[in-house]
Amino acid sequence: MPSVTHARVSRMKGGMRRGIRFFAWAVAAGGAMASPSRAQERDTLHLADAVAAARGSNPMLRVARLRADAARARVPQMSAPPDPVVSFRLGNRPLDGFGAGERMTMNTLQVQQTLPWPGKLGLAEARAAHLAVAEELAVLDHEAALVRRVKAVYFELAFEDRALDIMRDTRDLLREFLDVSNTLYAVGAGLQNDVLQAQVAVATMTEDITAAEQARLAMAARLNALLGRGPERNVGALELPGTGEPLPGVTDLMAVATERRPALRAARERIRAAESAYETARRAIYPDLRLGADYAHRPRFADMLSFSVGVSVPLWAGSRQLPMRDEAFARQAAEEAAELELLNETWARIAEARAESDRALRLHDLYATSILPQARAAVESSLSAYRVGQVDFMTLVQSELTVHRYEIERVRLTAAYHSAVAEIEALLGGGTEVIR
């Protein structure tokens, strides 16, 4: 019997060592960005397809486009003069019969046209045109912001998928360790503490997986909302490319953003619209011209023709036209302040996103070239020490879990890098090519 027990223990240890070697390989391979084993089981939602779907189906983007259409349709309205007034009058009819035989009796057709002071209509049209351009640029900025949000959620969801793959692989290996520790304890070659700690490790990993799965469901619903789809739609495997090169400096990025960002260009158009509105307010005190023509038909006498010219009198200029100037000037100053605030905000967001991309890139390279190789070397060292009984079972497991955490962090940094790049792309008003 002792020889049989010894043989079983030897087989258990040999199986556990093979499991440990497989675990070391699985953690290294499981941290790869593609995770092909599970990703291939689901249809891949490519990033370009997600962005195209959002551009075509997002309700708020459609709202922005309709507002731009409305602003564009307002431009020709502002250049048109007021409609003429046509009136018909039966004049000078006697009360004792309402007849038309008297000399002063006439049927009058009157036409009147108001002509605004020269320049008023042109300035109103210019203001409407600038506002229409601002709305069109707002559509571009809204679209860029939508693409940024889609990419941020997309990369976060891609990270969740790869983290789940790593955690599930880790849990599978921990379960193997639990089986081996149970067997060793049953034959008297292991410690009950190893069994308990292995159970805790499996339960903790299951808890982490459950939380990550729920986070993925919430993130998938958010992505579906951005794509204009129902929240119950399944989101398959997602792409997560590797990190790229360092981005240009903040000053260079800001120079591009100042010239290209649609929101900044729209703010400048609103300033021009406010300038036109101020010039219109300055001319509000100038009188408008009213022209009139009357044709009077007298049934028994010669017809008569009359002409009239009138002007509006700014009798209440102190409480109407002059305050309009103050209002327009204040609105112009407000638009200029808003443009400056947006410029400062753009600078701050670019600096923040640039720093985040640099942080993620540097740490990713540090994990890939230094931390992870050292952690894997520590696992190999623990494995060798365990074989000769110099370290206990949980020391080896903790070494493997450390590699597991580092692999997840490396994937997280990859997603953070791409999210930061997407933020800068949106602020620059274009795709990746504007960064390079």
Tab-separated table of C-alpha atoms in Angstrom:
chain	number	residue	atom	x	y	z
A	1	MET	CA	0.000	0.000	0.000
A	2	PRO	CA	2.717	2.556	0.750
A	3	SER	CA	4.169	2.004	-2.696
A	4	VAL	CA	0.755	2.556	-4.281
A	5	THR	CA	0.231	5.744	-2.297
A	6	HIS	CA	3.674	6.961	-3.273
A	7	ALA	CA	2.901	6.264	-6.915
A	8	ARG	CA	-0.389	8.205	-6.713
A	9	VAL	CA	1.351	11.126	-5.066
A	10	SER	CA	4.034	11.097	-7.734
A	11	ARG	CA	1.396	11.105	-10.453
A	12	MET	CA	-0.463	13.960	-8.750
A	13	LYS	CA	2.697	16.030	-8.458
A	14	GLY	CA	3.617	15.300	-12.042
A	15	GLY	CA	0.119	16.327	-13.172
A	16	MET	CA	0.270	19.487	-11.088
A	17	ARG	CA	3.654	20.398	-12.529
A	18	ARG	CA	2.308	19.918	-16.035
A	19	GLY	CA	-0.675	22.092	-15.056
A	20	ILE	CA	1.691	24.736	-13.697
A	21	ARG	CA	3.727	24.725	-16.879
A	22	PHE	CA	0.518	25.019	-18.887
A	23	PHE	CA	-0.619	27.844	-16.587
A	24	ALA	CA	2.581	29.766	-17.181
A	25	TRP	CA	2.131	29.377	-20.919
A	26	ALA	CA	-1.592	30.233	-20.790
A	27	VAL	CA	-1.066	33.456	-18.857
A	28	ALA	CA	1.587	34.570	-21.324
A	29	ALA	CA	-0.530	33.660	-24.330
A	30	GLY	CA	-3.817	34.741	-22.759
A	31	GLY	CA	-2.534	38.296	-22.410
A	32	ALA	CA	-2.079	38.610	-26.153
A	33	MET	CA	-4.236	41.344	-27.599
A	34	ALA	CA	-6.154	39.227	-30.070
A	35	SER	CA	-7.357	36.403	-27.785
A	36	PRO	CA	-8.149	34.406	-30.944
A	37	SER	CA	-9.564	31.314	-29.249
A	38	ARG	CA	-12.658	33.111	-27.986
A	39	ALA	CA	-12.715	36.025	-30.413
A	40	GLN	CA	-13.118	33.672	-33.366
A	41	GLU	CA	-16.193	32.144	-31.739
A	42	ARG	CA	-18.124	35.411	-32.252
A	43	ASP	CA	-18.655	37.621	-35.253
A	44	THR	CA	-16.244	40.529	-35.132
A	45	LEU	CA	-17.645	44.066	-35.015
A	46	HIS	CA	-14.974	46.106	-36.761
A	47	LEU	CA	-14.289	49.617	-35.519
A	48	ALA	CA	-14.851	51.150	-38.959
A	49	ASP	CA	-18.263	49.458	-39.182
A	50	ALA	CA	-19.215	50.725	-35.716
A	51	VAL	CA	-18.239	54.294	-36.632
A	52	ALA	CA	-20.151	54.101	-39.926
A	53	ALA	CA	-23.240	52.773	-38.132
A	54	ALA	CA	-23.101	55.604	-35.593
A	55	ARG	CA	-22.778	58.226	-38.316
A	56	GLY	CA	-25.758	56.817	-40.159
A	57	SER	CA	-28.114	55.976	-37.299
A	58	ASN	CA	-27.368	58.121	-34.254
A	59	PRO	CA	-30.510	60.172	-33.433
A	60	MET	CA	-28.679	63.172	-31.948
A	61	LEU	CA	-26.463	63.482	-35.017
A	62	ARG	CA	-29.615	63.550	-37.133
A	63	VAL	CA	-30.989	66.313	-34.874
A	64	ALA	CA	-27.826	68.360	-35.463
A	65	ARG	CA	-28.114	67.893	-39.228
A	66	LEU	CA	-31.756	68.982	-39.228
A	67	ARG	CA	-30.867	72.095	-37.235
A	68	ALA	CA	-28.222	72.906	-39.830
A	69	ASP	CA	-30.812	72.477	-42.594
A	70	ALA	CA	-33.161	74.827	-40.755
A	71	ALA	CA	-30.435	77.449	-40.338
A	72	ARG	CA	-29.537	77.199	-44.022
A	73	ALA	CA	-33.171	77.712	-45.024
A	74	ARG	CA	-33.292	80.863	-42.898
A	75	VAL	CA	-30.639	82.712	-44.961
A	76	PRO	CA	-32.747	83.744	-47.992
A	77	GLN	CA	-35.574	84.820	-45.685
A	78	MET	CA	-33.374	87.507	-44.142
A	79	SER	CA	-32.529	89.163	-47.474
A	80	ALA	CA	-36.132	89.533	-48.625
A	81	PRO	CA	-37.869	92.880	-48.000
A	82	PRO	CA	-41.237	92.994	-46.225
A	83	ASP	CA	-44.243	91.886	-48.249
A	84	PRO	CA	-46.177	94.675	-49.985
A	85	VAL	CA	-49.599	95.560	-48.628
A	86	VAL	CA	-52.508	95.659	-51.104
A	87	SER	CA	-55.820	97.110	-49.974
A	88	PHE	CA	-59.174	97.919	-51.588
A	89	ARG	CA	-61.391	100.738	-50.352
A	90	LEU	CA	-64.876	101.948	-51.156
A	91	GLY	CA	-64.678	105.642	-50.391
A	92	ASN	CA	-67.054	108.560	-49.935
A	93	ARG	CA	-70.321	106.640	-50.358
A	94	PRO	CA	-73.478	108.566	-49.317
A	95	LEU	CA	-75.489	107.121	-46.453
A	96	ASP	CA	-78.819	107.640	-48.208
A	97	GLY	CA	-78.272	104.943	-50.793
A	98	PHE	CA	-74.620	104.056	-50.901
A	99	GLY	CA	-74.614	104.974	-54.549
A	100	ALA	CA	-71.625	105.735	-56.742
A	101	GLY	CA	-72.947	108.791	-58.585
A	102	GLU	CA	-71.387	111.488	-56.422
A	103	ARG	CA	-68.298	113.375	-57.559
A	104	MET	CA	-66.276	112.321	-54.511
A	105	THR	CA	-67.338	108.672	-54.660
A	106	MET	CA	-64.505	106.345	-55.673
A	107	ASN	CA	-63.309	102.749	-55.491
A	108	THR	CA	-59.671	102.784	-54.443
A	109	LEU	CA	-56.936	100.168	-54.950
A	110	GLN	CA	-53.870	100.898	-52.814
A	111	VAL	CA	-50.394	99.303	-52.858
A	112	GLN	CA	-47.760	100.028	-50.172
A	113	GLN	CA	-44.178	98.753	-49.898
A	114	THR	CA	-41.764	99.269	-47.003
A	115	LEU	CA	-38.075	99.446	-47.933
A	116	PRO	CA	-35.626	99.050	-45.021
A	117	TRP	CA	-32.717	101.430	-44.747
A	118	PRO	CA	-29.889	100.429	-47.115
A	119	GLY	CA	-27.661	97.779	-45.542
A	120	LYS	CA	-30.168	96.412	-43.039
A	121	LEU	CA	-31.222	93.455	-45.175
A	122	GLY	CA	-27.662	92.680	-46.236
A	123	LEU	CA	-26.461	92.614	-42.637
A	124	ALA	CA	-29.391	90.425	-41.596
A	125	GLU	CA	-28.557	88.011	-44.407
A	126	ALA	CA	-24.879	88.003	-43.422
A	127	ARG	CA	-25.777	87.215	-39.812
A	128	ALA	CA	-28.024	84.338	-40.882
A	129	ALA	CA	-25.332	83.018	-43.229
A	130	HIS	CA	-22.712	83.006	-40.470
A	131	LEU	CA	-25.103	81.234	-38.116
A	132	ALA	CA	-25.876	78.660	-40.815
A	133	VAL	CA	-22.170	77.962	-41.291
A	134	ALA	CA	-21.812	77.678	-37.515
A	135	GLU	CA	-24.589	75.076	-37.417
A	136	GLU	CA	-22.955	73.107	-40.229
A	137	LEU	CA	-19.662	73.157	-38.342
A	138	ALA	CA	-21.535	72.111	-35.207
A	139	VAL	CA	-22.656	69.012	-37.105
A	140	LEU	CA	-19.020	68.173	-37.849
A	141	ASP	CA	-18.044	68.734	-34.221
A	142	HIS	CA	-20.956	66.636	-32.999
A	143	GLU	CA	-19.951	63.902	-35.426
A	144	ALA	CA	-16.345	64.025	-34.222
A	145	ALA	CA	-17.513	63.846	-30.601
A	146	LEU	CA	-19.790	60.918	-31.467
A	147	VAL	CA	-16.919	59.053	-33.113
A	148	ARG	CA	-14.801	59.739	-30.027
A	149	ARG	CA	-17.471	58.303	-27.745
A	150	VAL	CA	-17.936	55.274	-29.992
A	151	LYS	CA	-14.200	54.590	-29.999
A	152	ALA	CA	-13.874	55.080	-26.246
A	153	VAL	CA	-16.704	52.635	-25.505
A	154	TYR	CA	-15.483	50.279	-28.235
A	155	PHE	CA	-11.959	50.078	-26.821
A	156	GLU	CA	-13.252	49.763	-23.260
A	157	LEU	CA	-15.449	46.888	-24.389
A	158	ALA	CA	-12.532	45.300	-26.244
A	159	PHE	CA	-10.509	45.523	-23.032
A	160	GLU	CA	-13.326	43.873	-21.067
A	161	ASP	CA	-13.389	40.978	-23.548
A	162	ARG	CA	-9.668	40.353	-23.317
A	163	ALA	CA	-9.632	40.749	-19.560
A	164	LEU	CA	-12.445	38.203	-19.330
A	165	ASP	CA	-10.467	35.779	-21.492
A	166	ILE	CA	-7.453	36.124	-19.220
A	167	MET	CA	-9.556	35.732	-16.071
A	168	ARG	CA	-11.345	32.638	-17.385
A	169	ASP	CA	-8.053	31.014	-18.337
A	170	THR	CA	-6.718	31.822	-14.897
A	171	ARG	CA	-9.791	30.372	-13.195
A	172	ASP	CA	-9.493	27.157	-15.218
A	173	LEU	CA	-5.918	26.734	-14.023
A	174	LEU	CA	-6.869	27.580	-10.445
A	175	ARG	CA	-9.533	24.877	-10.583
A	176	GLU	CA	-6.907	22.411	-11.740
A	177	PHE	CA	-4.732	23.476	-8.843
A	178	LEU	CA	-7.689	23.006	-6.501
A	179	ASP	CA	-8.267	19.472	-7.801
A	180	VAL	CA	-4.597	18.612	-7.366
A	181	SER	CA	-4.434	20.109	-3.864
A	182	ASN	CA	-7.578	18.177	-2.868
A	183	THR	CA	-6.049	14.946	-4.127
A	184	LEU	CA	-2.749	15.566	-2.366
A	185	TYR	CA	-4.555	16.414	0.863
A	186	ALA	CA	-6.681	13.269	0.560
A	187	VAL	CA	-3.578	11.041	0.399
A	188	GLY	CA	-1.814	12.940	3.161
A	189	ALA	CA	0.763	14.611	0.931
A	190	GLY	CA	-0.709	18.113	1.043
A	191	LEU	CA	-1.932	20.715	3.476
A	192	GLN	CA	-5.527	21.650	4.168
A	193	ASN	CA	-4.435	25.296	4.051
A	194	ASP	CA	-3.458	24.828	0.396
A	195	VAL	CA	-6.956	23.521	-0.340
A	196	LEU	CA	-8.642	26.411	1.437
A	197	GLN	CA	-6.481	29.048	-0.226
A	198	ALA	CA	-7.063	27.474	-3.631
A	199	GLN	CA	-10.828	27.558	-2.999
A	200	VAL	CA	-10.612	31.225	-2.037
A	201	ALA	CA	-8.585	31.981	-5.163
A	202	VAL	CA	-11.170	30.262	-7.401
A	203	ALA	CA	-14.076	32.032	-5.672
A	204	THR	CA	-12.355	35.417	-5.890
A	205	MET	CA	-11.654	34.930	-9.581
A	206	THR	CA	-15.297	33.919	-10.151
A	207	GLU	CA	-16.389	37.102	-8.399
A	208	ASP	CA	-14.129	39.183	-10.631
A	209	ILE	CA	-15.438	37.415	-13.736
A	210	THR	CA	-19.062	38.015	-12.721
A	211	ALA	CA	-18.409	41.715	-12.160
A	212	ALA	CA	-16.576	41.982	-15.486
A	213	GLU	CA	-19.400	40.206	-17.338
A	214	GLN	CA	-21.969	42.635	-15.935
A	215	ALA	CA	-19.728	45.567	-16.825
A	216	ARG	CA	-19.516	44.219	-20.367
A	217	LEU	CA	-23.306	44.011	-20.638
A	218	ALA	CA	-23.627	47.642	-19.550
A	219	MET	CA	-20.857	48.728	-21.910
A	220	ALA	CA	-22.437	46.818	-24.814
A	221	ALA	CA	-25.775	48.558	-24.172
A	222	ARG	CA	-23.998	51.919	-24.228
A	223	LEU	CA	-22.315	51.063	-27.526
A	224	ASN	CA	-25.640	49.954	-29.026
A	225	ALA	CA	-27.181	53.267	-27.968
A	226	LEU	CA	-24.427	55.194	-29.736
A	227	LEU	CA	-24.953	53.070	-32.854
A	228	GLY	CA	-28.697	53.724	-32.806
A	229	ARG	CA	-29.497	50.074	-32.069
A	230	GLY	CA	-31.596	48.368	-29.424
A	231	PRO	CA	-29.815	47.705	-26.116
A	232	GLU	CA	-30.486	43.977	-26.406
A	233	ARG	CA	-28.460	43.595	-29.618
A	234	ASN	CA	-25.506	41.268	-29.268
A	235	VAL	CA	-22.070	42.818	-29.612
A	236	GLY	CA	-19.538	40.309	-30.886
A	237	ALA	CA	-15.772	40.281	-30.747
A	238	LEU	CA	-13.998	43.632	-31.039
A	239	GLU	CA	-10.667	44.770	-32.416
A	240	LEU	CA	-7.877	46.068	-30.213
A	241	PRO	CA	-4.773	46.944	-32.245
A	242	GLY	CA	-1.416	47.393	-30.621
A	243	THR	CA	-0.074	50.735	-29.469
A	244	GLY	CA	1.431	53.150	-31.970
A	245	GLU	CA	4.126	55.783	-32.004
A	246	PRO	CA	4.308	58.781	-29.640
A	247	LEU	CA	2.090	61.668	-30.719
A	248	PRO	CA	3.342	65.135	-31.706
A	249	GLY	CA	3.782	67.748	-28.996
A	250	VAL	CA	0.926	69.707	-27.472
A	251	THR	CA	1.916	72.925	-29.273
A	252	ASP	CA	1.810	71.233	-32.677
A	253	LEU	CA	-1.494	69.547	-31.897
A	254	MET	CA	-3.004	72.807	-30.684
A	255	ALA	CA	-1.940	74.601	-33.856
A	256	VAL	CA	-3.849	72.017	-35.881
A	257	ALA	CA	-6.862	72.178	-33.551
A	258	THR	CA	-7.020	75.987	-33.740
A	259	GLU	CA	-7.248	75.787	-37.499
A	260	ARG	CA	-9.330	72.651	-37.932
A	261	ARG	CA	-11.549	71.974	-34.915
A	262	PRO	CA	-15.147	72.539	-36.062
A	263	ALA	CA	-16.269	73.871	-32.672
A	264	LEU	CA	-13.632	76.623	-32.751
A	265	ARG	CA	-14.477	77.497	-36.339
A	266	ALA	CA	-18.169	77.599	-35.409
A	267	ALA	CA	-17.377	79.923	-32.493
A	268	ARG	CA	-15.600	82.294	-34.870
A	269	GLU	CA	-18.613	82.222	-37.206
A	270	ARG	CA	-20.865	83.134	-34.281
A	271	ILE	CA	-18.604	86.091	-33.521
A	272	ARG	CA	-18.987	87.265	-37.119
A	273	ALA	CA	-22.746	86.819	-36.841
A	274	ALA	CA	-22.735	88.902	-33.656
A	275	GLU	CA	-20.739	91.610	-35.437
A	276	SER	CA	-23.358	91.713	-38.194
A	277	ALA	CA	-26.090	91.874	-35.565
A	278	TYR	CA	-24.343	94.821	-33.912
A	279	GLU	CA	-24.096	96.687	-37.210
A	280	THR	CA	-27.786	95.981	-37.789
A	281	ALA	CA	-28.600	97.396	-34.346
A	282	ARG	CA	-26.603	100.537	-35.134
A	283	ARG	CA	-28.740	101.063	-38.229
A	284	ALA	CA	-32.011	100.359	-36.418
A	285	ILE	CA	-32.430	104.075	-35.651
A	286	TYR	CA	-32.262	104.978	-39.335
A	287	PRO	CA	-35.771	105.398	-40.812
A	288	ASP	CA	-37.288	102.867	-43.165
A	289	LEU	CA	-38.921	104.150	-46.349
A	290	ARG	CA	-42.558	103.457	-47.175
A	291	LEU	CA	-43.804	103.955	-50.751
A	292	GLY	CA	-47.472	103.918	-51.741
A	293	ALA	CA	-49.599	104.193	-54.870
A	294	ASP	CA	-53.396	104.628	-55.013
A	295	TYR	CA	-55.646	104.172	-58.017
A	296	ALA	CA	-59.134	105.651	-57.537
A	297	HIS	CA	-61.895	104.659	-59.950
A	298	ARG	CA	-64.854	107.076	-60.135
A	299	PRO	CA	-67.768	105.543	-62.070
A	300	ARG	CA	-69.105	108.799	-63.583
A	301	PHE	CA	-65.989	110.959	-63.511
A	302	ALA	CA	-62.325	110.764	-64.425
A	303	ASP	CA	-60.227	108.304	-62.454
A	304	MET	CA	-57.531	109.561	-60.084
A	305	LEU	CA	-54.004	108.404	-59.231
A	306	SER	CA	-52.115	109.188	-56.004
A	307	PHE	CA	-48.582	108.522	-54.741
A	308	SER	CA	-47.199	108.698	-51.200
A	309	VAL	CA	-43.822	108.535	-49.471
A	310	GLY	CA	-43.363	107.997	-45.739
A	311	VAL	CA	-40.605	107.239	-43.264
A	312	SER	CA	-40.592	105.592	-39.864
A	313	VAL	CA	-39.862	107.978	-37.012
A	314	PRO	CA	-37.745	106.576	-34.121
A	315	LEU	CA	-39.789	108.427	-31.563
A	316	TRP	CA	-38.910	105.994	-28.762
A	317	ALA	CA	-35.252	105.508	-29.664
A	318	GLY	CA	-34.138	105.910	-26.064
A	319	SER	CA	-36.085	102.849	-24.968
A	320	ARG	CA	-35.893	100.797	-28.137
A	321	GLN	CA	-33.243	101.383	-30.820
A	322	LEU	CA	-30.427	102.574	-28.562
A	323	PRO	CA	-30.797	99.690	-26.062
A	324	MET	CA	-30.686	97.352	-29.067
A	325	ARG	CA	-27.114	98.526	-29.639
A	326	ASP	CA	-26.178	97.749	-26.048
A	327	GLU	CA	-27.751	94.321	-26.318
A	328	ALA	CA	-25.963	93.504	-29.572
A	329	PHE	CA	-22.628	94.730	-28.202
A	330	ALA	CA	-23.034	92.568	-25.092
A	331	ARG	CA	-23.887	89.525	-27.209
A	332	GLN	CA	-20.835	90.103	-29.379
A	333	ALA	CA	-18.606	90.329	-26.306
A	334	ALA	CA	-20.206	87.153	-24.956
A	335	GLU	CA	-19.456	85.258	-28.173
A	336	GLU	CA	-15.843	86.433	-28.080
A	337	ALA	CA	-15.521	85.283	-24.463
A	338	ALA	CA	-17.103	81.932	-25.353
A	339	GLU	CA	-14.593	81.467	-28.175
A	340	LEU	CA	-11.705	82.178	-25.798
A	341	GLU	CA	-13.121	79.762	-23.220
A	342	LEU	CA	-13.473	77.063	-25.876
A	343	LEU	CA	-9.909	77.699	-27.024
A	344	ASN	CA	-8.594	77.296	-23.473
A	345	GLU	CA	-10.688	74.182	-22.947
A	346	THR	CA	-9.381	72.694	-26.189
A	347	TRP	CA	-5.805	73.364	-25.110
A	348	ALA	CA	-6.408	71.735	-21.722
A	349	ARG	CA	-8.121	68.671	-23.184
A	350	ILE	CA	-5.384	68.189	-25.773
A	351	ALA	CA	-2.707	68.477	-23.093
A	352	GLU	CA	-4.552	66.013	-20.870
A	353	ALA	CA	-5.176	63.501	-23.663
A	354	ARG	CA	-1.594	63.861	-24.914
A	355	ALA	CA	-0.284	63.160	-21.403
A	356	GLU	CA	-2.621	60.164	-21.051
A	357	SER	CA	-1.499	58.686	-24.371
A	358	ASP	CA	2.140	59.161	-23.414
A	359	ARG	CA	1.553	57.598	-19.991
A	360	ALA	CA	-0.256	54.603	-21.469
A	361	LEU	CA	2.375	54.124	-24.164
A	362	ARG	CA	5.326	54.346	-21.779
A	363	LEU	CA	3.771	52.041	-19.187
A	364	HIS	CA	2.689	49.568	-21.856
A	365	ASP	CA	6.249	49.372	-23.138
A	366	LEU	CA	7.504	49.060	-19.563
A	367	TYR	CA	5.170	46.148	-18.884
A	368	ALA	CA	6.039	44.477	-22.185
A	369	THR	CA	9.825	44.841	-21.961
A	370	SER	CA	10.530	44.771	-18.239
A	371	ILE	CA	7.758	44.056	-15.750
A	372	LEU	CA	6.121	41.082	-17.457
A	373	PRO	CA	9.381	39.323	-18.396
A	374	GLN	CA	10.571	39.720	-14.810
A	375	ALA	CA	7.236	38.466	-13.464
A	376	ARG	CA	7.379	35.424	-15.741
A	377	ALA	CA	10.955	34.804	-14.662
A	378	ALA	CA	9.727	34.926	-11.062
A	379	VAL	CA	7.138	32.274	-11.930
A	380	GLU	CA	9.809	30.036	-13.422
A	381	SER	CA	11.941	30.558	-10.333
A	382	SER	CA	9.010	29.716	-8.048
A	383	LEU	CA	8.269	26.650	-10.140
A	384	SER	CA	11.845	25.415	-9.780
A	385	ALA	CA	11.812	26.130	-6.057
A	386	TYR	CA	8.477	24.355	-5.640
A	387	ARG	CA	9.812	21.236	-7.334
A	388	VAL	CA	12.466	20.917	-4.645
A	389	GLY	CA	10.159	21.956	-1.812
A	390	GLN	CA	11.663	25.395	-1.135
A	391	VAL	CA	8.379	27.322	-1.581
A	392	ASP	CA	4.813	26.364	-0.797
A	393	PHE	CA	1.948	25.880	-3.175
A	394	MET	CA	0.306	29.304	-2.706
A	395	THR	CA	3.559	31.165	-3.300
A	396	LEU	CA	3.580	29.682	-6.770
A	397	VAL	CA	-0.091	30.522	-7.297
A	398	GLN	CA	0.433	34.112	-6.161
A	399	SER	CA	3.317	34.464	-8.606
A	400	GLU	CA	1.043	33.334	-11.415
A	401	LEU	CA	-1.729	35.689	-10.291
A	402	THR	CA	0.761	38.545	-10.366
A	403	VAL	CA	1.463	37.780	-14.025
A	404	HIS	CA	-2.290	37.636	-14.562
A	405	ARG	CA	-2.742	41.150	-13.134
A	406	TYR	CA	0.121	42.533	-15.193
A	407	GLU	CA	-1.289	41.051	-18.401
A	408	ILE	CA	-4.672	42.640	-17.725
A	409	GLU	CA	-3.011	45.966	-16.948
A	410	ARG	CA	-1.093	45.836	-20.223
A	411	VAL	CA	-4.350	45.339	-22.134
A	412	ARG	CA	-5.931	48.163	-20.130
A	413	LEU	CA	-3.073	50.469	-21.116
A	414	THR	CA	-3.529	49.554	-24.774
A	415	ALA	CA	-7.208	50.510	-24.605
A	416	ALA	CA	-6.353	53.711	-22.709
A	417	TYR	CA	-3.831	54.690	-25.397
A	418	HIS	CA	-6.384	54.302	-28.188
A	419	SER	CA	-9.046	56.178	-26.207
A	420	ALA	CA	-6.641	59.085	-25.692
A	421	VAL	CA	-5.803	59.117	-29.406
A	422	ALA	CA	-9.536	59.143	-30.210
A	423	GLU	CA	-9.974	62.151	-27.901
A	424	ILE	CA	-7.227	64.058	-29.718
A	425	GLU	CA	-8.637	63.091	-33.114
A	426	ALA	CA	-11.998	64.570	-32.119
A	427	LEU	CA	-10.393	67.785	-30.868
A	428	LEU	CA	-8.451	68.119	-34.105
A	429	GLY	CA	-11.616	67.643	-36.140
A	430	GLY	CA	-10.483	64.703	-38.204
A	431	GLY	CA	-9.093	61.193	-38.397
A	432	THR	CA	-5.739	59.782	-37.450
A	433	GLU	CA	-4.045	61.412	-40.437
A	434	VAL	CA	-4.384	64.881	-38.885
A	435	ILE	CA	-2.292	63.737	-35.907
A	436	ARG	CA	0.525	62.418	-37.993
